[in-house]
DNA sequence: GTCATTGGCAACCGAGCGGTACAAAACCAG
DNA sequence: CTGGTTTTGTACCGCTCGGTTGCCAATGAC
């Protein structure tokens, strides 16, 4: 993955924790005996991710989840432990597949090109017809019932990790003289992430890919990063 | 209210419907006889609004709501009809009090001043310590369980109404030659709303007022609406 | 084949959900 | 005071929630 250079942040730690928990909870990789599983774990995890993405954490009931995944509850609990652990796996996978695209875009040679690529990749991902519209990091549960407050925190940590990656890229640009004078990398990263999150809200409400790219055009034209 | 000029949109219709329903469901304004109510309707509605704002529609259970409102369930149902109708009243009141501030800011003489005032009023409202951080229009329920899909639609309609108000202001500016050449009012309105919504997401995750205003600075510096 | 081990599935658990029935309490008209 | 009307509070309704139990089917080792 080309974005590992940025990954000194919270999310990766959390994902690691999640993976460890999972490895501890499940049986050994190749069970010598016993009946084989009738489902592929990554496949059903992808389907669970879509259900969370579409309905949010609280809106995705176990009935919705098992129906989407094509397995029943005991299989789900044997494979993933609990609804919350399933969500953590799903969110980690969402980052590895969807968010990674946008983060990888930060590898462009200039700050302007990086931000443009980031925003365009983000807009494309938010309106990809192969997935629910919008962004799991926001739809998953910006506000939750008190007992699920952890979910909101996990999602916020994921968004903060992405913003940190943008800021890191822009800090490098500042050192290289690739940013307009007086432009604060932190504030600019916040601006870029906020716009991307707003696009996610718009996409969830049905905005088209062209709509979002027109907004990106304005942000870029406006940004005047090109020197 | 100074924003009525913009209000030819969906939300006002919906609020009207809501008010009519409410008027039909409740007793006459001054019941001649009977035990008097022990609570003020607007007061408990404000508290319900905060509960929805903080926990979202699905996260705000009846227990949470009645506890926050200081009344019990039968009183809630007698006064408001159902949880969904209570939410509609709360959302309408949210628009009348919170969103109205940002919309009123569009009355500035120039497009630049209007957008700046809109974004700054929005940022201030999102970080007002007298209320939960963020925006009810997004926290209320961007994604819901299938049976509550109506809630997401109502919220999306509210956001669309605000965006339409911004677009209307910018269309006027375009006619008056107050926009840079080739700038599309619709795309610009979408950009402004997206940024504001992203700020709402950030505020919900704990961003400070100063953080948001720094992002607004970039958007404005970038926008180059000043001619 | 026999047997230990594992996964799949129907049925179930206590708890909390949104919503309601009913009777006691608080008011006004007469 | 009495009678009619409305609100209040308790206790409950059917239902779905997240999570679990126990039985049986499917497998590899021997």
Coordinates of C-alpha atoms (C1' of nucleotides) in Angstrom, one line a residue:
Chain A
X1 CA 0.0 0.0 0.0
X2 CA 1.4 3.3 -1.0
X3 CA 0.0 5.3 1.9
X4 CA 1.9 3.5 4.7
X5 CA 4.2 6.5 4.9
X6 CA 1.4 8.5 6.4
X7 CA 0.2 5.9 8.8
X8 CA 1.6 6.8 12.1
X9 CA -1.8 7.7 13.4
X10 CA -4.5 6.4 15.6
X11 CA -6.4 4.4 13.1
X12 CA -3.7 2.0 12.2
X13 CA -3.2 1.3 15.9
X14 CA -6.9 0.7 16.3
X15 CA -7.0 -1.6 13.3
X16 CA -4.1 -3.5 14.7
X17 CA -5.9 -4.0 18.0
X18 CA -8.9 -5.1 16.1
X19 CA -7.0 -7.7 14.1
X20 CA -5.3 -9.0 17.2
X21 CA -8.6 -9.4 19.0
X22 CA -9.9 -11.2 16.0
X23 CA -7.0 -13.6 15.8
X24 CA -7.3 -14.4 19.4
X25 CA -11.0 -15.1 19.2
X26 CA -11.0 -17.3 16.2
X27 CA -9.7 -20.8 15.8
X28 CA -6.4 -21.6 14.2
X29 CA -5.9 -20.7 10.6
X30 CA -6.2 -24.2 9.3
X31 CA -8.4 -26.4 11.6
X32 CA -7.2 -29.9 11.2
X33 CA -10.6 -31.4 11.5
X34 CA -14.3 -30.4 11.6
X35 CA -16.9 -29.2 9.2
X36 CA -15.6 -26.5 6.8
X37 CA -17.2 -23.1 6.7
X38 CA -19.9 -22.6 4.1
X39 CA -19.0 -18.9 3.6
X40 CA -16.0 -16.8 2.7
X41 CA -15.1 -14.5 5.5
X42 CA -14.1 -11.5 3.4
X43 CA -17.1 -11.8 1.2
X44 CA -19.6 -11.7 4.1
X45 CA -17.5 -8.9 5.7
X46 CA -17.9 -6.9 2.5
X47 CA -21.6 -7.4 2.7
X48 CA -21.7 -6.4 6.3
X49 CA -19.8 -3.3 5.5
X50 CA -22.4 -2.3 2.9
X51 CA -25.2 -2.8 5.4
X52 CA -23.5 -0.6 8.0
X53 CA -22.7 1.9 5.3
X54 CA -26.3 2.1 4.1
X55 CA -28.1 2.0 7.4
X56 CA -25.6 3.1 10.0
X57 CA -24.4 1.1 13.0
X58 CA -27.7 1.3 15.0
X59 CA -29.9 1.1 11.9
X60 CA -28.2 -2.1 10.8
X61 CA -29.9 -4.7 13.0
X62 CA -28.7 -8.2 13.3
X63 CA -31.6 -9.2 11.1
X64 CA -30.5 -6.7 8.4
X65 CA -26.9 -7.8 8.8
X66 CA -27.5 -11.6 8.7
X67 CA -29.8 -11.2 5.8
X68 CA -27.3 -9.1 3.9
X69 CA -24.4 -11.4 4.7
X70 CA -26.3 -14.6 3.9
X71 CA -25.3 -16.3 7.2
X72 CA -27.2 -16.7 10.4
X73 CA -26.5 -15.3 13.9
X74 CA -24.4 -18.0 15.5
X75 CA -22.1 -18.1 12.4
X76 CA -21.8 -14.4 12.6
X77 CA -20.9 -14.5 16.3
X78 CA -18.5 -17.4 15.9
X79 CA -16.7 -15.6 13.1
X80 CA -16.7 -12.0 14.4
X81 CA -17.5 -12.1 18.1
X82 CA -20.1 -9.4 18.4
X83 CA -21.9 -6.7 16.4
X84 CA -19.4 -4.1 17.6
X85 CA -16.4 -6.2 16.7
X86 CA -18.0 -6.9 13.3
X87 CA -18.3 -3.2 12.8
X88 CA -14.7 -2.6 13.7
X89 CA -13.6 -5.2 11.2
X90 CA -15.9 -3.7 8.6
X91 CA -14.6 -0.2 9.3
X92 CA -11.0 -1.3 9.1
X93 CA -11.8 -3.0 5.7
X94 CA -13.5 0.1 4.6
X95 CA -10.4 2.1 5.3
X96 CA -8.1 -0.5 3.6
X97 CA -10.2 -0.4 0.4
X98 CA -12.1 2.9 0.1
X99 CA -10.3 5.5 2.1
X100 CA -6.9 4.1 1.0
X101 CA -7.8 5.3 -2.6
X102 CA -8.0 8.9 -1.5
X103 CA -5.0 8.6 0.8
X104 CA -2.9 7.1 -2.0
X105 CA -3.8 10.1 -4.1
X106 CA -1.8 12.3 -1.8
X107 CA 1.3 10.8 -3.3
X108 CA 1.2 13.3 -6.2
X109 CA 4.4 15.4 -6.7
X110 CA 2.9 18.8 -5.7
X111 CA 0.5 19.9 -3.0
X112 CA -2.0 21.2 -5.6
X113 CA -2.0 17.9 -7.5
X114 CA -2.2 15.9 -4.2
X115 CA -5.2 17.9 -3.0
X116 CA -6.9 17.7 -6.3
X117 CA -6.3 14.0 -6.6
X118 CA -7.5 13.5 -3.0
X119 CA -10.7 15.4 -3.6
X120 CA -11.5 13.8 -6.9
X121 CA -10.8 10.3 -5.7
X122 CA -13.0 11.1 -2.7
X123 CA -15.8 12.3 -4.9
X124 CA -15.5 9.3 -7.1
X125 CA -15.6 6.9 -4.1
X126 CA -18.6 8.7 -2.6
X127 CA -20.6 8.2 -5.8
X128 CA -19.4 4.8 -6.8
X129 CA -22.4 2.8 -8.0
X130 CA -20.9 -0.4 -6.7
X131 CA -21.4 0.8 -3.1
X132 CA -23.9 2.8 -1.1
X133 CA -23.7 6.5 -1.7
X134 CA -21.7 8.5 0.8
X135 CA -19.2 7.6 3.4
X136 CA -19.3 4.9 6.1
X137 CA -17.2 7.1 8.4
X138 CA -20.1 9.6 8.7
X139 CA -23.2 7.5 7.9
X140 CA -22.0 4.8 10.4
X141 CA -23.1 6.9 13.3
X142 CA -22.2 10.6 13.7
X143 CA -24.6 10.6 16.7
X144 CA -25.5 7.5 18.6
X145 CA -27.4 6.4 21.6
X146 CA -25.4 6.8 24.8
X147 CA -24.5 3.1 25.0
X148 CA -23.0 3.1 21.5
X149 CA -20.9 6.2 22.0
X150 CA -17.8 4.2 21.3
X151 CA -18.9 3.8 17.7
X152 CA -18.9 7.6 17.2
X153 CA -15.5 7.7 18.7
X154 CA -14.1 5.0 16.4
X155 CA -15.5 6.8 13.3
X156 CA -14.1 10.2 14.5
X157 CA -10.7 8.6 15.0
X158 CA -10.8 7.3 11.5
X159 CA -11.6 10.7 10.1
X160 CA -8.9 12.3 12.2
X161 CA -6.4 9.8 10.9
X162 CA -7.2 10.8 7.3
X163 CA -7.0 14.4 8.1
X164 CA -3.7 13.9 9.7
X165 CA -2.4 12.2 6.5
X166 CA -3.5 15.3 4.5
X167 CA -1.9 17.6 7.0
X168 CA 1.3 15.6 6.9
X169 CA 1.4 15.8 3.1
X170 CA 0.8 19.6 3.3
X171 CA 3.5 20.1 6.0
X172 CA 5.9 18.4 3.7
X173 CA 4.8 20.8 0.9
X174 CA 5.3 23.7 3.2
X175 CA 8.9 22.7 3.9
X176 CA 9.4 22.3 0.2
X177 CA 8.1 25.8 -0.5
X178 CA 5.1 24.2 -2.3
X179 CA 2.5 26.1 -0.4
X180 CA 1.5 29.8 -0.7
X181 CA 3.1 31.9 2.0
X182 CA 1.3 32.0 5.3
X183 CA -0.9 29.0 4.5
X184 CA -1.3 26.8 7.6
X185 CA -1.1 23.1 6.7
X186 CA -3.4 22.2 9.6
X187 CA -6.1 24.7 8.6
X188 CA -5.8 23.7 5.0
X189 CA -6.1 20.0 5.8
X190 CA -9.2 20.8 7.9
X191 CA -10.7 22.7 5.0
X192 CA -10.0 19.9 2.6
X193 CA -11.4 17.2 4.9
X194 CA -14.4 19.3 5.8
X195 CA -15.2 19.8 2.1
X196 CA -14.8 16.1 1.5
X197 CA -17.1 15.3 4.4
X198 CA -19.7 17.7 3.2
X199 CA -19.5 16.0 -0.2
X200 CA -20.2 12.8 1.6
X201 CA -23.3 14.3 3.1
X202 CA -24.4 15.5 -0.3
X203 CA -23.7 12.2 -1.9
X204 CA -25.8 10.4 0.7
X205 CA -28.7 12.8 -0.3
X206 CA -28.3 11.9 -3.9
X207 CA -25.8 14.4 -5.3
X208 CA -24.2 13.2 -8.6
X209 CA -20.6 12.7 -9.2
X210 CA -20.6 15.7 -11.6
X211 CA -22.1 17.9 -8.8
X212 CA -19.3 17.0 -6.5
X213 CA -16.6 17.6 -9.1
X214 CA -18.0 21.0 -9.9
X215 CA -17.7 21.8 -6.2
X216 CA -14.1 20.5 -6.3
X217 CA -13.5 22.8 -9.2
X218 CA -14.5 25.7 -7.2
X219 CA -12.4 24.6 -4.2
X220 CA -9.3 24.2 -6.4
X221 CA -9.8 27.4 -8.4
X222 CA -10.3 29.0 -5.2
X223 CA -7.4 27.4 -3.4
X224 CA -4.9 28.9 -5.8
X225 CA -2.3 26.5 -4.7
X226 CA -0.9 26.7 -8.2
X227 CA 1.9 29.1 -7.9
Chain B
X1 CA -38.3 36.6 10.0
X2 CA -35.9 38.1 7.5
X3 CA -35.4 35.0 5.5
X4 CA -38.9 34.5 4.3
X5 CA -38.0 35.9 0.9
X6 CA -36.1 32.7 0.2
X7 CA -38.7 30.3 1.5
X8 CA -40.4 29.0 -1.6
X9 CA -38.9 25.6 -1.0
X10 CA -39.9 22.2 0.3
X11 CA -39.1 22.7 4.0
X12 CA -41.6 25.4 4.5
X13 CA -44.3 23.2 3.0
X14 CA -43.3 20.4 5.2
X15 CA -43.3 22.6 8.3
X16 CA -46.7 23.9 7.3
X17 CA -48.0 20.3 7.1
X18 CA -46.5 19.6 10.4
X19 CA -48.1 22.6 12.0
X20 CA -51.5 21.7 10.5
X21 CA -51.3 18.2 11.8
X22 CA -50.4 19.5 15.2
X23 CA -53.2 22.0 15.3
X24 CA -55.6 19.3 14.3
X25 CA -54.4 16.9 16.8
X26 CA -54.2 19.1 19.9
X27 CA -57.0 20.6 21.9
X28 CA -58.2 24.1 21.4
X29 CA -55.8 26.9 22.4
X30 CA -57.6 27.7 25.7
X31 CA -59.4 24.6 27.1
X32 CA -62.2 26.0 29.2
X33 CA -62.0 23.2 31.8
X34 CA -59.8 20.4 32.8
X35 CA -56.6 19.9 34.7
X36 CA -53.9 22.4 33.5
X37 CA -50.7 21.2 31.9
X38 CA -47.7 21.1 34.2
X39 CA -45.2 21.9 31.4
X40 CA -44.6 24.6 28.8
X41 CA -44.8 23.1 25.3
X42 CA -42.0 25.2 23.8
X43 CA -39.7 24.5 26.7
X44 CA -40.1 20.7 26.5
X45 CA -39.8 20.9 22.7
X46 CA -36.5 22.7 23.1
X47 CA -35.3 19.9 25.4
X48 CA -36.4 17.3 22.9
X49 CA -34.6 19.1 20.1
X50 CA -31.4 18.9 22.2
X51 CA -31.9 15.2 22.8
X52 CA -32.4 14.5 19.1
X53 CA -29.5 16.8 18.3
X54 CA -27.2 14.9 20.7
X55 CA -28.2 11.3 20.1
X56 CA -29.9 11.3 16.6
X57 CA -33.4 10.2 15.9
X58 CA -32.9 6.5 16.6
X59 CA -30.5 7.1 19.4
X60 CA -32.9 9.3 21.3
X61 CA -35.2 6.6 22.8
X62 CA -38.4 7.5 24.5
X63 CA -36.7 7.0 27.8
X64 CA -34.0 9.5 26.8
X65 CA -36.6 11.9 25.5
X66 CA -39.0 11.9 28.4
X67 CA -36.1 12.1 30.8
X68 CA -34.7 15.2 29.0
X69 CA -38.1 16.8 28.6
X70 CA -39.1 16.2 32.2
X71 CA -42.5 14.7 31.3
X72 CA -43.8 11.2 31.0
X73 CA -44.9 9.3 27.9
X74 CA -48.6 9.8 27.9
X75 CA -48.1 13.6 28.2
X76 CA -45.6 13.4 25.3
X77 CA -48.0 11.5 23.1
X78 CA -51.0 13.8 24.1
X79 CA -49.0 16.9 23.2
X80 CA -47.0 15.7 20.1
X81 CA -48.7 12.6 18.7
X82 CA -45.8 10.3 18.1
X83 CA -42.0 10.2 18.2
X84 CA -41.8 11.1 14.5
X85 CA -44.2 14.0 14.8
X86 CA -42.2 15.2 17.8
X87 CA -39.1 15.1 15.7
X88 CA -40.8 17.0 12.9
X89 CA -41.8 19.8 15.4
X90 CA -38.3 19.7 16.8
X91 CA -36.7 20.0 13.4
X92 CA -39.0 22.8 12.4
X93 CA -38.1 24.7 15.5
X94 CA -34.4 24.0 14.9
X95 CA -34.8 25.6 11.5
X96 CA -36.7 28.6 12.9
X97 CA -34.1 29.3 15.5
X98 CA -30.7 27.9 14.5
X99 CA -30.7 27.6 10.7
X100 CA -32.5 30.9 10.4
X101 CA -29.4 32.7 11.8
X102 CA -27.3 31.5 8.9
X103 CA -30.0 32.2 6.3
X104 CA -30.5 35.7 7.6
X105 CA -26.8 36.3 7.1
X106 CA -27.4 36.0 3.3
X107 CA -29.0 39.4 3.4
X108 CA -25.6 41.1 3.2
X109 CA -25.2 43.6 0.3
X110 CA -22.6 41.6 -1.7
X111 CA -22.2 37.9 -2.5
X112 CA -18.8 37.8 -0.8
X113 CA -20.2 39.3 2.4
X114 CA -23.2 37.1 2.3
X115 CA -21.2 33.9 1.9
X116 CA -18.7 35.0 4.6
X117 CA -21.6 35.9 7.0
X118 CA -23.3 32.6 6.2
X119 CA -20.2 30.5 6.9
X120 CA -19.3 32.4 10.0
X121 CA -22.8 32.3 11.4
X122 CA -22.9 28.6 10.6
X123 CA -19.5 28.0 12.3
X124 CA -20.7 29.9 15.4
X125 CA -23.9 28.0 15.6
X126 CA -22.1 24.6 15.2
X127 CA -19.9 25.4 18.2
X128 CA -22.4 27.3 20.4
X129 CA -21.9 26.0 24.0
X130 CA -25.6 26.5 24.8
X131 CA -26.4 23.5 22.5
X132 CA -24.9 20.2 21.4
X133 CA -22.0 20.5 19.0
X134 CA -22.7 20.1 15.4
X135 CA -25.9 20.2 13.4
X136 CA -29.2 18.4 13.9
X137 CA -29.8 18.2 10.2
X138 CA -26.9 15.8 9.9
X139 CA -26.7 14.2 13.4
X140 CA -30.4 13.6 13.4
X141 CA -29.9 10.6 11.1
X142 CA -27.9 10.7 7.9
X143 CA -28.5 6.9 7.6
X144 CA -31.3 5.2 9.4
X145 CA -32.9 1.8 9.6
X146 CA -35.2 1.0 6.7
X147 CA -38.3 1.8 8.7
X148 CA -37.1 5.3 9.6
X149 CA -36.0 6.2 6.1
X150 CA -38.5 9.1 6.2
X151 CA -36.4 10.8 8.8
X152 CA -33.4 10.9 6.5
X153 CA -35.6 12.3 3.8
X154 CA -36.9 15.1 6.0
X155 CA -33.4 16.1 7.0
X156 CA -32.2 16.0 3.5
X157 CA -35.1 18.2 2.4
X158 CA -34.1 20.7 5.1
X159 CA -30.5 20.8 3.9
X160 CA -31.7 21.2 0.3
X161 CA -33.9 24.1 1.3
X162 CA -30.9 25.9 2.9
X163 CA -28.8 25.2 -0.2
X164 CA -31.6 26.6 -2.4
X165 CA -31.6 29.8 -0.3
X166 CA -27.8 30.2 -0.9
X167 CA -28.2 29.5 -4.6
X168 CA -31.0 32.0 -4.8
X169 CA -28.8 34.7 -3.2
X170 CA -26.0 33.8 -5.6
X171 CA -28.2 33.8 -8.6
X172 CA -29.2 37.3 -7.7
X173 CA -25.6 38.2 -7.3
X174 CA -24.9 36.8 -10.8
X175 CA -27.6 39.0 -12.3
X176 CA -26.1 42.0 -10.5
X177 CA -22.6 41.2 -11.8
X178 CA -21.5 40.5 -8.3
X179 CA -19.9 37.1 -9.1
X180 CA -16.7 36.3 -11.0
X181 CA -17.3 35.5 -14.6
X182 CA -18.2 31.9 -15.3
X183 CA -19.0 31.1 -11.7
X184 CA -22.0 28.9 -11.5
X185 CA -24.3 29.9 -8.6
X186 CA -25.6 26.3 -8.2
X187 CA -22.1 24.8 -7.9
X188 CA -20.9 27.6 -5.7
X189 CA -23.9 27.1 -3.4
X190 CA -23.2 23.4 -3.3
X191 CA -19.6 24.2 -2.4
X192 CA -20.6 26.5 0.4
X193 CA -23.1 24.1 1.8
X194 CA -20.8 21.2 1.6
X195 CA -18.1 23.1 3.5
X196 CA -20.7 24.0 6.1
X197 CA -21.8 20.4 6.5
X198 CA -18.2 19.3 6.8
X199 CA -17.8 21.8 9.5
X200 CA -20.8 20.3 11.2
X201 CA -19.1 16.9 11.1
X202 CA -15.9 18.4 12.5
X203 CA -17.8 20.3 15.2
X204 CA -19.5 17.0 16.2
X205 CA -16.0 15.5 16.7
X206 CA -14.9 18.3 18.9
X207 CA -13.4 20.9 16.5
X208 CA -13.2 24.4 18.1
X209 CA -14.8 27.5 16.8
X210 CA -11.4 28.9 15.9
X211 CA -10.6 25.7 13.9
X212 CA -13.8 26.2 11.8
X213 CA -13.2 29.9 11.3
X214 CA -9.6 29.2 10.0
X215 CA -11.2 26.8 7.5
X216 CA -13.6 29.6 6.5
X217 CA -10.7 31.9 6.1
X218 CA -9.2 29.6 3.5
X219 CA -12.5 29.1 1.7
X220 CA -13.0 32.9 1.5
X221 CA -9.4 33.7 0.6
X222 CA -9.7 31.0 -2.0
X223 CA -13.1 31.9 -3.3
X224 CA -11.8 35.3 -4.6
X225 CA -15.3 36.5 -4.8
X226 CA -14.0 40.0 -4.0
X227 CA -13.5 41.6 -7.4
Chain C
dG1 C1' -16.8 -47.8 9.6
dT2 C1' -16.2 -45.0 14.3
dC3 C1' -15.4 -40.8 16.6
dA4 C1' -13.9 -36.3 17.9
dT5 C1' -14.5 -31.8 16.1
dT6 C1' -16.5 -28.1 13.9
dG7 C1' -20.3 -25.3 11.5
dG8 C1' -25.3 -24.5 10.5
dC9 C1' -29.8 -23.7 12.1
dA10 C1' -34.3 -23.1 14.8
dA11 C1' -35.7 -21.6 18.9
dC12 C1' -35.1 -19.1 22.7
dC13 C1' -33.3 -15.4 26.4
dG14 C1' -33.8 -10.9 29.1
dA15 C1' -34.0 -6.3 28.0
dG16 C1' -35.4 -2.3 25.8
dC17 C1' -38.1 -0.5 22.1
dG18 C1' -42.4 2.7 20.6
dG19 C1' -46.8 3.2 22.1
dT20 C1' -51.2 2.7 25.2
dA21 C1' -55.1 1.7 29.0
dC22 C1' -56.7 3.0 33.1
dA23 C1' -57.5 5.2 37.2
dA24 C1' -56.3 8.9 40.4
dA25 C1' -55.6 13.9 40.5
dA26 C1' -56.6 18.7 39.3
dC27 C1' -59.2 21.9 37.4
dC28 C1' -64.0 24.8 36.1
dA29 C1' -69.1 25.4 35.7
dG30 C1' -73.3 25.0 38.0
Chain D
dC1 C1' -70.7 20.1 46.9
dT2 C1' -71.3 17.5 42.3
dG3 C1' -70.4 16.4 37.5
dG4 C1' -67.7 16.9 33.3
dT5 C1' -63.2 17.4 31.4
dT6 C1' -58.4 17.2 30.9
dT7 C1' -53.6 15.9 32.6
dT8 C1' -50.8 12.9 35.2
dG9 C1' -48.5 8.6 36.6
dT10 C1' -48.2 3.6 36.8
dA11 C1' -48.2 -0.4 34.8
dC12 C1' -48.6 -2.7 30.9
dC13 C1' -48.9 -4.2 25.5
dG14 C1' -46.7 -6.6 21.4
dC15 C1' -42.5 -6.4 19.2
dT16 C1' -37.6 -6.3 18.0
dC17 C1' -33.2 -5.7 19.8
dG18 C1' -28.4 -8.0 20.6
dG19 C1' -26.9 -12.3 22.0
dT20 C1' -27.1 -17.6 23.2
dT21 C1' -28.3 -22.5 23.6
dG22 C1' -28.7 -27.2 22.0
dC23 C1' -29.3 -30.4 18.5
dC24 C1' -27.9 -32.1 14.1
dA25 C1' -25.1 -32.2 9.7
dA26 C1' -20.6 -32.4 7.7
dT27 C1' -16.0 -33.3 7.8
dG28 C1' -10.9 -35.6 8.7
dA29 C1' -8.2 -39.0 11.6
dC30 C1' -7.8 -43.5 12.7

